[in-house]
N, CA, C and O of each residue as an XYZ file, in Angstrom:
860
protein
N     155.884    182.339     33.733
C     154.465    182.314     33.464
C     154.058    183.834     33.594
O     154.554    184.516     34.490
N     153.204    184.330     32.748
C     152.723    185.637     32.755
C     151.587    185.744     33.816
O     150.851    184.797     34.094
N     151.507    187.004     34.395
C     150.521    187.196     35.276
C     148.970    186.976     34.838
O     148.076    186.656     35.621
N     148.830    187.180     33.603
C     147.443    186.864     32.936
C     147.271    185.397     33.085
O     146.245    184.949     33.597
N     148.186    184.662     32.681
C     147.887    182.989     32.698
C     147.814    182.538     34.063
O     147.038    181.617     34.319
N     148.582    183.106     35.069
C     148.529    182.732     36.461
C     147.051    183.031     37.021
O     146.404    182.255     37.724
N     146.654    184.249     36.598
C     145.225    184.720     37.036
C     144.223    183.723     36.568
O     143.342    183.351     37.343
N     144.301    183.244     35.298
C     143.326    182.323     34.742
C     143.373    180.997     35.482
O     142.348    180.421     35.845
N     144.601    180.534     35.693
C     144.640    179.149     36.397
C     144.240    179.231     37.724
O     143.755    178.237     38.263
N     144.396    180.426     38.413
C     143.895    180.428     39.767
C     142.434    180.619     39.801
O     141.796    180.228     40.779
N     141.793    181.262     38.678
C     140.398    181.205     38.721
C     139.747    179.857     38.395
O     138.665    179.511     38.870
N     140.427    179.174     37.615
C     139.896    177.639     37.288
C     140.047    176.876     38.489
O     139.212    176.011     38.754
N     141.007    177.095     39.238
C     141.219    176.266     40.510
C     140.060    176.513     41.470
O     139.461    175.609     42.052
N     139.779    177.891     41.593
C     138.608    178.185     42.531
C     137.353    177.634     42.071
O     136.630    177.056     42.882
N     136.997    177.756     40.789
C     135.753    177.186     40.216
C     135.775    175.697     40.641
O     134.874    175.181     41.303
N     136.947    175.012     40.178
C     136.979    173.519     40.273
C     136.778    173.100     41.788
O     136.151    172.091     42.111
N     137.360    173.959     42.669
C     137.142    173.803     44.190
C     135.703    173.790     44.518
O     135.175    172.856     45.122
N     135.042    174.900     44.088
C     133.688    175.149     44.436
C     132.818    173.949     43.914
O     132.004    173.399     44.656
N     133.014    173.570     42.643
C     132.189    172.542     41.928
C     132.438    171.319     42.800
O     131.430    170.673     43.087
N     133.599    170.893     43.268
C     133.892    169.701     43.994
C     133.169    169.659     45.314
O     132.625    168.647     45.757
N     133.206    170.910     45.951
C     132.490    170.913     47.270
C     130.956    170.752     47.060
O     130.310    170.042     47.830
N     130.389    171.387     46.055
C     129.077    171.193     45.731
C     128.559    169.722     45.428
O     127.483    169.271     45.820
N     129.526    169.035     44.647
C     129.121    167.691     44.321
C     129.195    166.877     45.521
O     128.364    165.982     45.677
N     130.230    167.121     46.509
C     130.326    166.388     47.622
C     129.115    166.433     48.540
O     128.725    165.415     49.113
N     128.478    167.696     48.690
C     127.381    167.666     49.526
C     126.184    167.094     48.829
O     125.246    166.708     49.527
N     126.119    167.000     47.529
C     124.963    166.412     46.896
C     125.487    165.020     46.340
O     125.091    164.666     45.229
N     126.230    164.331     46.952
C     126.743    162.990     46.517
C     125.542    162.000     46.196
O     125.611    161.168     45.291
N     124.494    162.156     46.974
C     123.390    161.239     46.682
C     122.575    161.546     45.325
O     121.651    160.838     44.927
N     123.004    162.593     44.732
C     122.334    162.990     43.446
C     123.331    162.797     42.255
O     122.954    163.062     41.113
N     124.457    162.392     42.474
C     125.536    162.406     41.394
C     125.294    161.432     40.319
O     125.898    161.528     39.251
N     124.357    160.409     40.571
C     123.998    159.563     39.383
C     123.350    160.220     38.202
O     123.267    159.659     37.110
N     122.889    161.430     38.448
C     122.163    162.212     37.365
C     123.045    163.595     37.218
O     123.317    164.310     38.183
N     123.401    163.828     36.031
C     124.078    165.097     35.874
C     123.360    166.410     35.554
O     123.923    167.447     35.204
N     121.891    166.210     35.738
C     121.052    167.426     35.240
C     120.463    168.037     36.576
O     119.272    168.327     36.687
N     121.366    168.200     37.547
C     120.782    168.800     38.710
C     121.372    170.106     39.057
O     121.349    170.478     40.230
N     121.899    170.831     38.132
C     122.587    172.083     38.393
C     121.685    173.100     39.139
O     122.145    173.814     40.030
N     120.315    173.147     38.728
C     119.416    174.150     39.335
C     119.007    173.787     40.721
O     118.759    174.659     41.553
N     118.928    172.450     40.994
C     118.600    171.894     42.224
C     119.735    172.208     43.274
O     119.509    172.523     44.443
N     120.934    172.086     42.729
C     122.171    172.238     43.605
C     122.301    173.815     43.950
O     122.691    174.216     45.047
N     121.963    174.579     42.980
C     121.962    176.028     43.283
C     120.908    176.532     44.359
O     121.162    177.363     45.231
N     119.732    175.926     44.173
C     118.681    176.222     45.026
C     118.966    175.805     46.547
O     118.687    176.544     47.492
N     119.506    174.637     46.668
C     119.466    174.045     48.023
C     121.049    174.041     48.523
O     121.305    173.464     49.580
N     121.987    174.604     47.861
C     123.382    174.349     48.389
C     123.672    174.924     49.709
O     124.582    174.430     50.374
N     122.939    175.996     50.194
C     123.097    176.658     51.483
C     122.242    176.050     52.529
O     122.137    176.602     53.624
N     121.592    174.885     52.241
C     120.662    174.239     53.292
C     120.936    172.713     53.630
O     120.421    172.167     54.606
N     121.772    172.081     52.766
C     122.016    170.656     52.951
C     123.245    170.158     53.760
O     123.653    168.998     53.727
N     123.792    171.171     54.495
C     125.033    170.733     55.208
C     124.784    169.699     56.164
O     125.704    168.981     56.555
N     123.439    169.551     56.627
C     123.210    168.588     57.665
C     122.772    167.227     57.083
O     122.500    166.322     57.871
N     122.697    167.047     55.894
C     122.529    165.759     55.103
C     123.768    164.830     55.467
O     124.890    165.308     55.638
N     123.530    163.648     55.561
C     124.649    162.613     55.756
C     125.736    162.761     54.781
O     125.486    163.022     53.604
N     127.029    162.594     55.257
C     128.112    162.644     54.405
C     128.268    161.229     53.589
O     127.682    160.219     53.978
N     129.024    161.239     52.540
C     129.263    159.967     51.916
C     129.985    158.997     52.791
O     131.010    159.273     53.414
N     129.366    157.813     52.795
C     130.123    156.685     53.708
C     129.312    156.632     55.123
O     129.441    155.639     55.839
N     128.556    157.612     55.476
C     127.900    157.540     56.772
C     126.516    156.788     56.670
O     126.029    156.242     57.659
N     125.922    156.781     55.474
C     124.644    156.311     55.188
C     124.460    155.779     53.833
O     125.297    156.107     52.992
N     123.454    154.978     53.477
C     123.154    154.475     52.147
C     122.046    155.278     51.581
O     121.002    155.383     52.226
N     122.182    155.850     50.435
C     121.197    156.512     49.760
C     120.253    155.647     49.125
O     120.590    154.826     48.272
N     118.932    155.829     49.567
C     117.807    154.962     49.039
C     117.088    155.521     47.934
O     117.005    154.911     46.868
N     116.553    156.664     48.122
C     115.815    157.401     47.035
C     115.756    158.897     47.382
O     116.030    159.303     48.511
N     115.413    159.649     46.437
C     115.179    161.089     46.572
C     114.221    161.691     45.596
O     113.893    161.134     44.548
N     113.811    162.802     45.976
C     112.730    163.563     45.089
C     113.002    165.121     45.374
O     113.513    165.573     46.399
N     112.595    165.787     44.353
C     112.777    167.312     44.558
C     111.676    167.912     43.495
O     111.169    167.343     42.528
N     111.470    169.253     43.990
C     110.461    170.047     43.113
C     111.071    171.448     43.179
O     111.645    171.900     44.170
N     110.893    172.072     42.052
C     111.104    173.659     41.986
C     109.825    174.293     41.427
O     109.791    174.804     40.308
N     108.863    174.241     42.187
C     107.520    174.786     41.627
C     107.157    176.152     42.250
O     106.848    176.282     43.434
N     107.220    177.154     41.356
C     106.968    178.545     41.840
C     105.496    178.840     42.286
O     105.172    179.916     42.790
N     104.690    177.875     42.078
C     103.285    178.050     42.502
C     103.257    177.645     44.122
O     102.569    178.309     44.897
N     103.936    176.671     44.514
C     103.727    176.011     45.825
C     105.159    176.153     46.622
O     105.238    176.866     47.622
N     106.174    175.496     46.157
C     107.398    175.250     47.013
C     108.594    174.829     46.265
O     108.440    174.278     45.175
N     109.753    175.031     46.736
C     110.959    174.387     46.304
C     111.211    173.200     47.522
O     111.183    173.529     48.708
N     111.413    172.043     47.172
C     111.769    171.065     48.133
C     112.707    169.940     47.603
O     112.806    169.646     46.411
N     113.324    169.399     48.531
C     114.233    168.330     48.386
C     114.099    167.248     49.392
O     114.335    167.573     50.556
N     113.769    166.044     49.155
C     113.666    164.974     50.180
C     114.482    163.737     49.822
O     114.345    163.208     48.719
N     115.345    163.260     50.754
C     116.223    162.170     50.389
C     116.134    161.156     51.438
O     116.387    161.533     52.582
N     115.815    159.927     51.244
C     115.879    158.701     52.080
C     117.300    158.112     52.307
O     118.033    157.794     51.370
N     117.626    157.995     53.569
C     118.877    157.257     53.931
C     118.664    156.138     54.888
O     117.827    156.173     55.790
N     119.524    155.070     54.628
C     119.450    153.919     55.527
C     120.769    153.849     56.296
O     121.847    154.011     55.725
N     120.661    153.607     57.583
C     121.896    153.695     58.430
C     122.216    152.129     58.981
O     121.383    151.227     59.070
N     123.434    152.065     59.274
C     123.690    150.929     60.134
C     123.492    151.153     61.592
O     123.543    152.317     61.991
N     123.274    150.202     62.431
C     122.714    150.516     63.758
C     123.493    151.386     64.619
O     122.893    152.184     65.338
N     124.696    151.328     64.629
C     125.531    152.323     65.403
C     125.489    153.737     64.829
O     125.338    154.724     65.549
N     125.616    153.791     63.623
C     125.495    155.137     62.927
C     124.024    155.758     62.980
O     123.809    156.969     63.039
N     123.092    154.821     62.952
C     121.645    155.453     63.197
C     121.501    155.938     64.577
O     120.771    156.913     64.757
N     122.091    155.395     65.570
C     121.948    155.842     66.861
C     122.747    157.246     67.063
O     122.266    158.168     67.721
N     123.885    157.303     66.493
C     124.651    158.503     66.614
C     123.863    159.645     65.935
O     123.729    160.737     66.487
N     123.327    159.348     64.673
C     122.656    160.307     63.857
C     121.396    160.776     64.600
O     121.117    161.973     64.667
N     120.615    159.788     65.174
C     119.402    160.222     65.846
C     119.638    161.056     67.124
O     118.836    161.907     67.511
N     120.771    160.760     67.740
C     121.165    161.508     69.023
C     121.366    163.033     68.601
O     120.823    163.952     69.214
N     122.131    163.201     67.584
C     122.471    164.508     67.145
C     121.260    165.241     66.665
O     121.120    166.448     66.863
N     120.390    164.506     66.036
C     119.102    165.243     65.495
C     118.189    165.648     66.721
O     117.610    166.733     66.756
N     118.100    164.690     67.735
C     117.346    165.155     68.867
C     117.904    166.305     69.547
O     117.147    167.220     69.872
N     119.181    166.363     69.807
C     119.832    167.471     70.464
C     119.734    168.768     69.756
O     119.769    169.804     70.420
N     119.613    168.804     68.458
C     119.635    169.974     67.596
C     118.292    170.381     67.167
O     118.143    171.510     66.698
N     117.341    169.610     67.274
C     115.989    169.845     66.843
C     115.348    170.953     67.637
O     115.671    171.131     68.812
N     114.438    171.714     67.027
C     113.622    172.674     67.718
C     112.161    172.185     67.867
O     111.361    172.879     68.495
N     111.835    171.158     67.379
C     110.474    170.565     67.424
C     110.506    169.126     67.000
O     111.354    168.687     66.223
N     109.506    168.375     67.566
C     109.380    166.966     67.058
C     107.814    166.681     67.037
O     107.098    167.034     67.973
N     107.374    166.088     66.027
C     106.012    165.845     65.754
C     105.743    164.501     65.311
O     106.356    164.068     64.335
N     104.877    163.775     65.929
C     104.522    162.478     65.301
C     103.841    162.675     64.008
O     103.070    163.625     63.879
N     104.065    161.850     63.040
C     103.377    162.110     61.757
C     101.866    161.911     61.652
O     101.215    162.224     60.655
N     101.351    161.357     62.779
C      99.909    161.116     62.770
C      99.248    162.070     63.790
O      98.121    161.829     64.221
N      99.972    163.180     64.184
C      99.376    164.192     65.105
C      98.225    164.785     64.515
O      98.205    164.901     63.290
N      97.178    165.213     65.262
C      96.002    165.773     64.877
C      96.201    167.075     64.111
O      95.608    167.274     63.051
N      97.005    167.928     64.631
C      97.278    169.281     64.044
C      98.731    169.499     63.713
O      99.626    169.447     64.556
N      98.920    169.761     62.350
C     100.289    169.991     61.993
C     100.264    170.990     60.880
O      99.297    171.008     60.119
N     101.321    171.872     60.724
C     101.325    172.916     59.839
C     102.149    172.299     58.611
O     103.372    172.165     58.585
N     101.348    171.987     57.713
C     101.934    171.232     56.393
C     101.947    172.197     55.204
O     100.921    172.742     54.797
N     103.156    172.382     54.669
C     103.270    173.142     53.383
C     102.514    172.523     52.282
O     102.688    171.308     52.186
N     101.716    173.062     51.427
C     101.110    172.454     50.271
C     100.238    171.323     50.799
O     100.247    170.215     50.262
N      99.411    171.642     51.962
C      98.642    170.403     52.530
C      97.648    169.791     51.662
O      97.205    168.690     51.992
N      97.271    170.306     50.685
C      96.121    169.686     49.847
C      96.720    168.846     48.663
O      96.020    168.270     47.831
N      98.036    168.840     48.678
C      98.562    167.776     47.613
C      98.361    166.502     48.070
O      98.574    166.238     49.254
N      97.927    165.563     47.187
C      97.767    164.149     47.451
C      98.359    163.260     46.416
O      98.888    163.778     45.432
N      98.317    162.003     46.545
C      98.970    160.998     45.577
C      98.166    161.147     44.237
O      98.704    161.001     43.140
N      96.894    161.438     44.401
C      96.048    161.463     43.104
C      96.167    162.846     42.341
O      96.126    162.809     41.111
N      96.304    164.006     42.955
C      96.353    165.225     42.352
C      97.811    165.738     42.217
O      97.970    166.895     41.825
N      98.899    164.958     42.514
C     100.179    165.262     42.231
C     100.532    166.623     42.581
O     101.276    167.255     41.830
N     100.068    167.147     43.662
C     100.477    168.488     44.192
C      99.635    169.666     43.554
O      99.844    170.839     43.865
N      98.701    169.293     42.672
C      97.925    170.374     42.139
C      96.420    170.252     42.369
O      95.677    169.868     41.465
N      95.973    170.583     43.586
C      94.722    170.274     44.088
C      93.603    171.220     43.187
O      93.809    172.357     42.763
N      92.496    170.492     43.045
C      91.453    171.237     42.380
C      90.619    172.019     43.363
O      90.783    171.805     44.564
N      89.744    172.902     42.954
C      89.019    173.794     43.816
C      88.232    173.007     44.852
O      88.167    173.466     45.993
N      87.660    171.921     44.571
C      86.827    171.243     45.587
C      87.674    170.464     46.657
O      87.158    169.940     47.645
N      88.972    170.432     46.388
C      89.878    169.787     47.333
C      90.507    170.641     48.265
O      91.195    170.214     49.192
N      90.267    171.958     48.020
C      90.913    173.082     48.938
C      89.924    173.447     50.019
O      88.851    173.948     49.681
N      90.176    173.255     51.185
C      89.323    173.589     52.325
C      90.009    174.887     52.976
O      90.996    174.753     53.700
N      89.477    176.103     52.706
C      89.994    177.294     53.192
C      89.932    177.497     54.592
O      90.607    178.331     55.195
N      89.020    176.636     55.158
C      88.748    176.726     56.685
C      89.866    176.201     57.571
O      89.912    176.474     58.770
N      90.793    175.419     56.937
C      91.867    174.896     57.687
C      93.245    175.417     57.340
O      94.295    174.900     57.719
N      93.123    176.588     56.512
C      94.578    177.049     56.258
C      95.082    178.006     57.312
O      96.243    178.403     57.215
N      94.361    178.392     58.256
C      94.796    179.189     59.319
C      93.967    178.939     60.605
O      93.084    179.693     61.011
N      94.361    177.790     61.190
C      93.770    177.283     62.528
C      94.590    177.851     63.667
O      95.757    178.212     63.511
N      93.905    177.921     64.885
C      94.456    178.325     66.093
C      95.650    177.452     66.499
O      96.672    177.931     66.990
N      95.457    176.095     66.258
C      96.396    175.203     66.672
C      97.823    175.219     65.926
O      98.762    174.517     66.302
N      97.882    176.084     64.845
C      99.034    176.225     64.189
C      99.936    177.146     64.842
O     101.117    177.126     64.494
N      99.562    177.935     65.719
C     100.275    179.089     66.367
C     101.676    178.828     66.765
O     102.565    179.635     66.495
N     101.913    177.650     67.442
C     103.237    177.453     67.905
C     104.013    176.332     67.111
O     105.038    175.831     67.573
N     103.511    175.984     65.970
C     104.088    175.081     65.140
C     104.991    175.573     64.019
O     104.839    176.690     63.523
N     105.964    174.693     63.616
C     106.788    175.070     62.504
C     106.338    174.283     61.206
O     105.812    173.180     61.353
N     106.522    174.801     59.961
C     106.146    174.207     58.814
C     106.943    172.880     58.609
O     108.145    172.805     58.862
N     106.185    171.815     58.124
C     106.920    170.498     57.718
C     106.351    170.289     56.244
O     105.355    170.860     55.801
N     107.156    169.367     55.552
C     106.678    168.910     54.159
C     105.455    168.095     54.025
O     105.056    167.423     54.976
N     104.835    168.122     52.884
C     103.918    167.188     52.519
C     104.678    166.077     51.807
O     105.491    166.358     50.926
N     104.425    164.795     52.177
C     105.329    163.703     51.597
C     104.560    162.950     50.574
O     105.012    161.884     50.156
N     103.475    163.405     50.155
C     102.687    162.646     49.160
C     103.519    162.413     47.809
O     104.434    163.147     47.436
N     103.085    161.349     47.180
C     103.948    160.981     45.933
C     105.404    160.752     46.168
O     106.242    160.865     45.273
N     105.696    160.408     47.476
C     107.128    160.131     47.802
C     107.351    158.708     48.103
O     107.096    158.286     49.232
N     107.851    157.862     47.093
C     108.223    156.497     47.280
C     107.076    155.662     47.978
O     105.882    155.900     47.796
N     107.512    154.762     48.712
C     106.525    153.769     49.531
C     106.287    154.280     50.819
O     105.632    153.569     51.580
N     106.721    155.464     51.247
C     106.483    155.989     52.533
C     105.289    156.925     52.718
O     105.020    157.388     53.827
N     104.593    157.192     51.651
C     103.531    158.071     51.651
C     102.217    157.284     51.955
O     102.022    156.108     51.648
N     101.315    158.136     52.628
C      99.970    157.553     52.988
C      99.060    158.759     53.021
O      99.442    159.869     53.395
N      97.761    158.466     52.583
C      96.778    159.588     52.792
C      96.132    159.609     54.136
O      95.190    160.365     54.377
N      96.612    158.817     54.978
C      95.949    158.708     56.455
C      96.484    159.654     57.406
O      95.956    159.714     58.516
N      97.406    160.360     57.136
C      98.011    161.415     58.066
C      98.178    162.811     57.264
O      98.224    162.930     56.040
N      98.259    163.836     58.228
C      98.157    165.194     57.586
C      99.461    165.363     56.681
O      99.279    165.869     55.574
N     100.652    165.020     57.008
C     101.778    165.270     56.226
C     101.923    164.158     55.105
O     102.907    164.123     54.366
N     101.008    163.367     55.039
C     101.007    162.129     54.072
C     102.242    161.268     54.110
O     102.875    160.887     53.126
N     102.532    160.979     55.530
C     103.779    160.225     55.769
C     103.236    159.166     56.695
O     102.341    159.411     57.504
N     103.833    157.912     56.548
C     103.379    156.762     57.403
C     103.514    157.119     58.897
O     104.407    157.883     59.262
N     102.669    156.596     59.732
C     102.676    156.939     61.157
C     103.724    156.426     61.897
O     103.848    156.762     63.074
N     104.586    155.571     61.312
C     105.759    155.033     61.968
C     106.973    156.055     61.987
O     108.022    155.767     62.563
N     106.791    157.203     61.364
C     107.841    158.200     61.373
C     107.522    159.515     62.315
O     106.454    160.124     62.372
N     108.544    159.743     62.922
C     108.550    161.052     63.763
C     109.279    162.169     63.037
O     110.336    161.915     62.459
N     108.777    163.366     63.040
C     109.252    164.447     62.170
C     110.024    165.424     63.095
O     109.485    165.930     64.080
N     111.220    165.652     62.763
C     112.147    166.578     63.563
C     112.420    167.868     62.801
O     112.934    167.757     61.688
N     112.151    169.010     63.246
C     112.420    170.306     62.592
C     113.593    170.733     63.188
O     113.644    170.865     64.410
N     114.649    170.993     62.394
C     116.022    171.515     62.812
C     116.075    173.066     62.741
O     116.800    173.687     63.518
N     115.320    173.686     61.823
C     115.337    175.052     61.646
C     114.177    175.502     60.841
O     113.767    174.830     59.894
N     113.647    176.612     61.193
C     112.509    177.269     60.391
C     112.403    178.725     60.556
O     112.354    179.222     61.682
N     112.366    179.412     59.512
C     112.328    180.950     59.572
C     111.413    181.480     58.485
O     111.333    180.965     57.370
N     110.673    182.629     58.916
C     109.858    183.321     57.896
C     110.725    184.341     57.058
O     111.782    184.854     57.423
N     110.141    184.508     56.000
C     110.839    185.579     55.081
C     111.115    185.042     53.737
O     110.689    183.918     53.471
N     111.729    185.662     52.923
C     111.955    185.373     51.570
C     113.456    184.824     51.307
O     114.457    185.528     51.439
N     113.464    183.664     50.974
C     114.768    182.907     50.825
C     115.146    182.469     49.398
O     116.162    181.818     49.157
N     114.304    182.850     48.516
C     114.553    182.474     47.079
C     114.749    183.739     46.238
O     114.284    184.821     46.596
N     115.429    183.579     45.142
C     115.605    184.705     44.173
C     114.190    185.251     43.855
O     113.197    184.523     43.843
N     114.163    186.669     43.581
C     112.922    187.235     43.345
C     112.038    186.470     42.226
O     110.816    186.370     42.326
N     112.677    186.019     41.305
C     111.987    185.476     40.114
C     111.421    184.053     40.531
O     110.510    183.550     39.872
N     111.945    183.436     41.582
C     111.510    182.218     42.051
C     110.585    182.157     43.207
O     110.210    181.056     43.612
N     110.177    183.289     43.788
C     109.357    183.404     45.032
C     108.014    182.945     44.608
O     107.421    183.385     43.623
N     107.545    181.973     45.466
C     106.268    181.170     45.318
C     105.259    181.975     45.692
O     105.523    183.043     46.243
N     103.967    181.597     45.456
C     102.766    182.368     45.857
C     102.363    182.113     47.317
O     101.450    182.762     47.828
N     103.028    181.188     47.975
C     102.655    180.911     49.318
C     101.248    180.500     49.554
O     100.582    180.902     50.508
N     100.823    179.676     48.634
C      99.401    179.109     48.799
C      99.236    178.261     50.074
O     100.127    177.589     50.595
N      97.969    178.390     50.499
C      97.601    177.540     51.564
C      98.394    177.613     52.761
O      98.486    176.600     53.454
N      99.022    178.747     53.122
C      99.682    178.931     54.291
C      99.179    180.146     55.116
O      98.720    181.119     54.516
N      99.245    180.125     56.381
C      98.895    181.189     57.315
C      99.762    182.430     56.936
O     100.917    182.309     56.526
N      99.155    183.595     57.093
C      99.841    184.784     56.707
C     101.192    185.043     57.235
O     102.056    185.641     56.593
N     101.361    184.537     58.519
C     102.701    184.590     59.269
C     103.799    183.865     58.655
O     104.996    184.112     58.806
N     103.210    182.823     57.852
C     104.226    181.893     57.260
C     104.068    181.819     55.715
O     104.298    180.789     55.080
N     103.667    182.967     55.170
C     103.418    183.238     53.773
C     104.673    182.792     52.933
O     104.557    182.099     51.922
N     105.778    183.198     53.379
C     107.075    182.689     52.651
C     107.971    182.276     53.879
O     107.767    182.735     55.003
N     108.992    181.366     53.589
C     109.932    181.012     54.445
C     110.752    179.812     54.138
O     110.833    179.460     52.961
N     111.383    179.132     55.084
C     111.983    177.989     54.758
C     111.988    177.056     56.029
O     111.936    177.573     57.145
N     112.048    175.721     55.879
C     112.119    174.841     57.069
C     112.986    173.719     56.545
O     112.979    173.414     55.353
N     113.717    173.121     57.426
C     114.482    171.923     57.166
C     114.490    170.954     58.364
O     114.350    171.430     59.490
N     114.653    169.557     58.188
C     114.634    168.683     59.241
C     114.811    167.225     58.738
O     115.396    166.959     57.688
N     114.310    166.381     59.494
C     114.454    164.851     59.371
C     113.222    164.233     59.891
O     112.732    164.604     60.958
N     112.666    163.225     59.108
C     111.638    162.322     59.359
C     112.325    160.959     59.723
O     113.112    160.411     58.952
N     111.991    160.469     60.897
C     112.739    159.056     61.323
C     111.834    158.077     61.663
O     110.850    158.265     62.378
N     112.218    156.838     61.062
C     111.514    155.542     61.246
C     112.565    154.736     62.042
O     113.514    154.214     61.457
N     112.395    154.637     63.366
C     113.333    153.999     64.096
C     113.479    152.452     63.867
O     114.567    151.876     63.892
N     112.229    151.819     63.634
C     112.278    150.436     63.498
C     112.905    149.935     62.250
O     113.388    148.806     62.174
N     112.892    150.851     61.204
C     113.528    150.416     59.866
C     115.002    151.131     59.700
O     115.716    150.870     58.732
N     115.361    151.981     60.645
C     116.537    152.768     60.658
C     116.550    153.558     59.389
O     117.533    153.602     58.649
N     115.513    154.130     59.181
C     115.416    155.038     57.977
C     115.200    156.481     58.469
O     114.490    156.748     59.439
N     115.941    157.506     57.643
C     115.712    158.876     57.899
C     115.511    159.546     56.542
O     116.196    159.282     55.553
N     114.516    160.433     56.575
C     114.254    161.197     55.281
C     114.682    162.572     55.728
O     114.111    163.154     56.650
N     115.746    163.104     55.028
C     116.204    164.406     55.266
C     115.546    165.339     54.210
O     115.511    165.017     53.022
N     115.021    166.514     54.682
C     114.315    167.449     53.771
C     114.482    168.850     54.067
O     114.792    169.265     55.184
N     114.260    169.625     52.993
C     114.365    171.120     52.978
C     113.223    171.548     52.196
O     112.967    171.015     51.116
N     112.491    172.528     52.709
C     111.404    173.138     52.024
C     111.629    174.742     51.946
O     111.959    175.356     52.961
N     111.456    175.333     50.825
C     111.526    176.749     50.727
C     110.356    177.294     49.860
O     110.113    176.850     48.738
N     109.677    178.250     50.435
C     108.617    178.815     49.559
C     108.373    180.276     49.766
O     107.518    180.859     49.099
């Protein structure tokens, strides 16, 4: 076999291996083949999501909106023992825990609601609450509006009060390609751009929402 053919075969094997690894990480999205851009955007951030066989995928949503954020949120249901193990791991590795009905939370795209679909009108934007003193020691979390049956307008993150929100990692800075950098709307200056990832947990229903937000 010539050196040229050997090189081509080796390249194909490398590409196939990379594609296989990416598909494995995004097993919960495999039912749809039009997720290439989503996988590219989040492939470096979803290693903490459940592996195939560890949980049941219930639903997922994602957005690649250059005005506000890139996000992916996926709901998983666990069996009792697997839920306990996952929750223990999350608690040990989290850097913050917030009740979803806490009075002060740093919510990305906080003015998005079920009715405005993430595009608030001018009268819905309250500039007085974009940079409050109580945000100082908080990490950004998602807005869960328009997300399945778990959303509510009664809490700041638009997530039912039965959920606790765990932040696993959050950093300021630019983590998107230059052409994808968002406008950082409705965020304090120190969190103008960044990323955050974590899990929202409903213990009574043994549900977990794994999420990543980049803006």
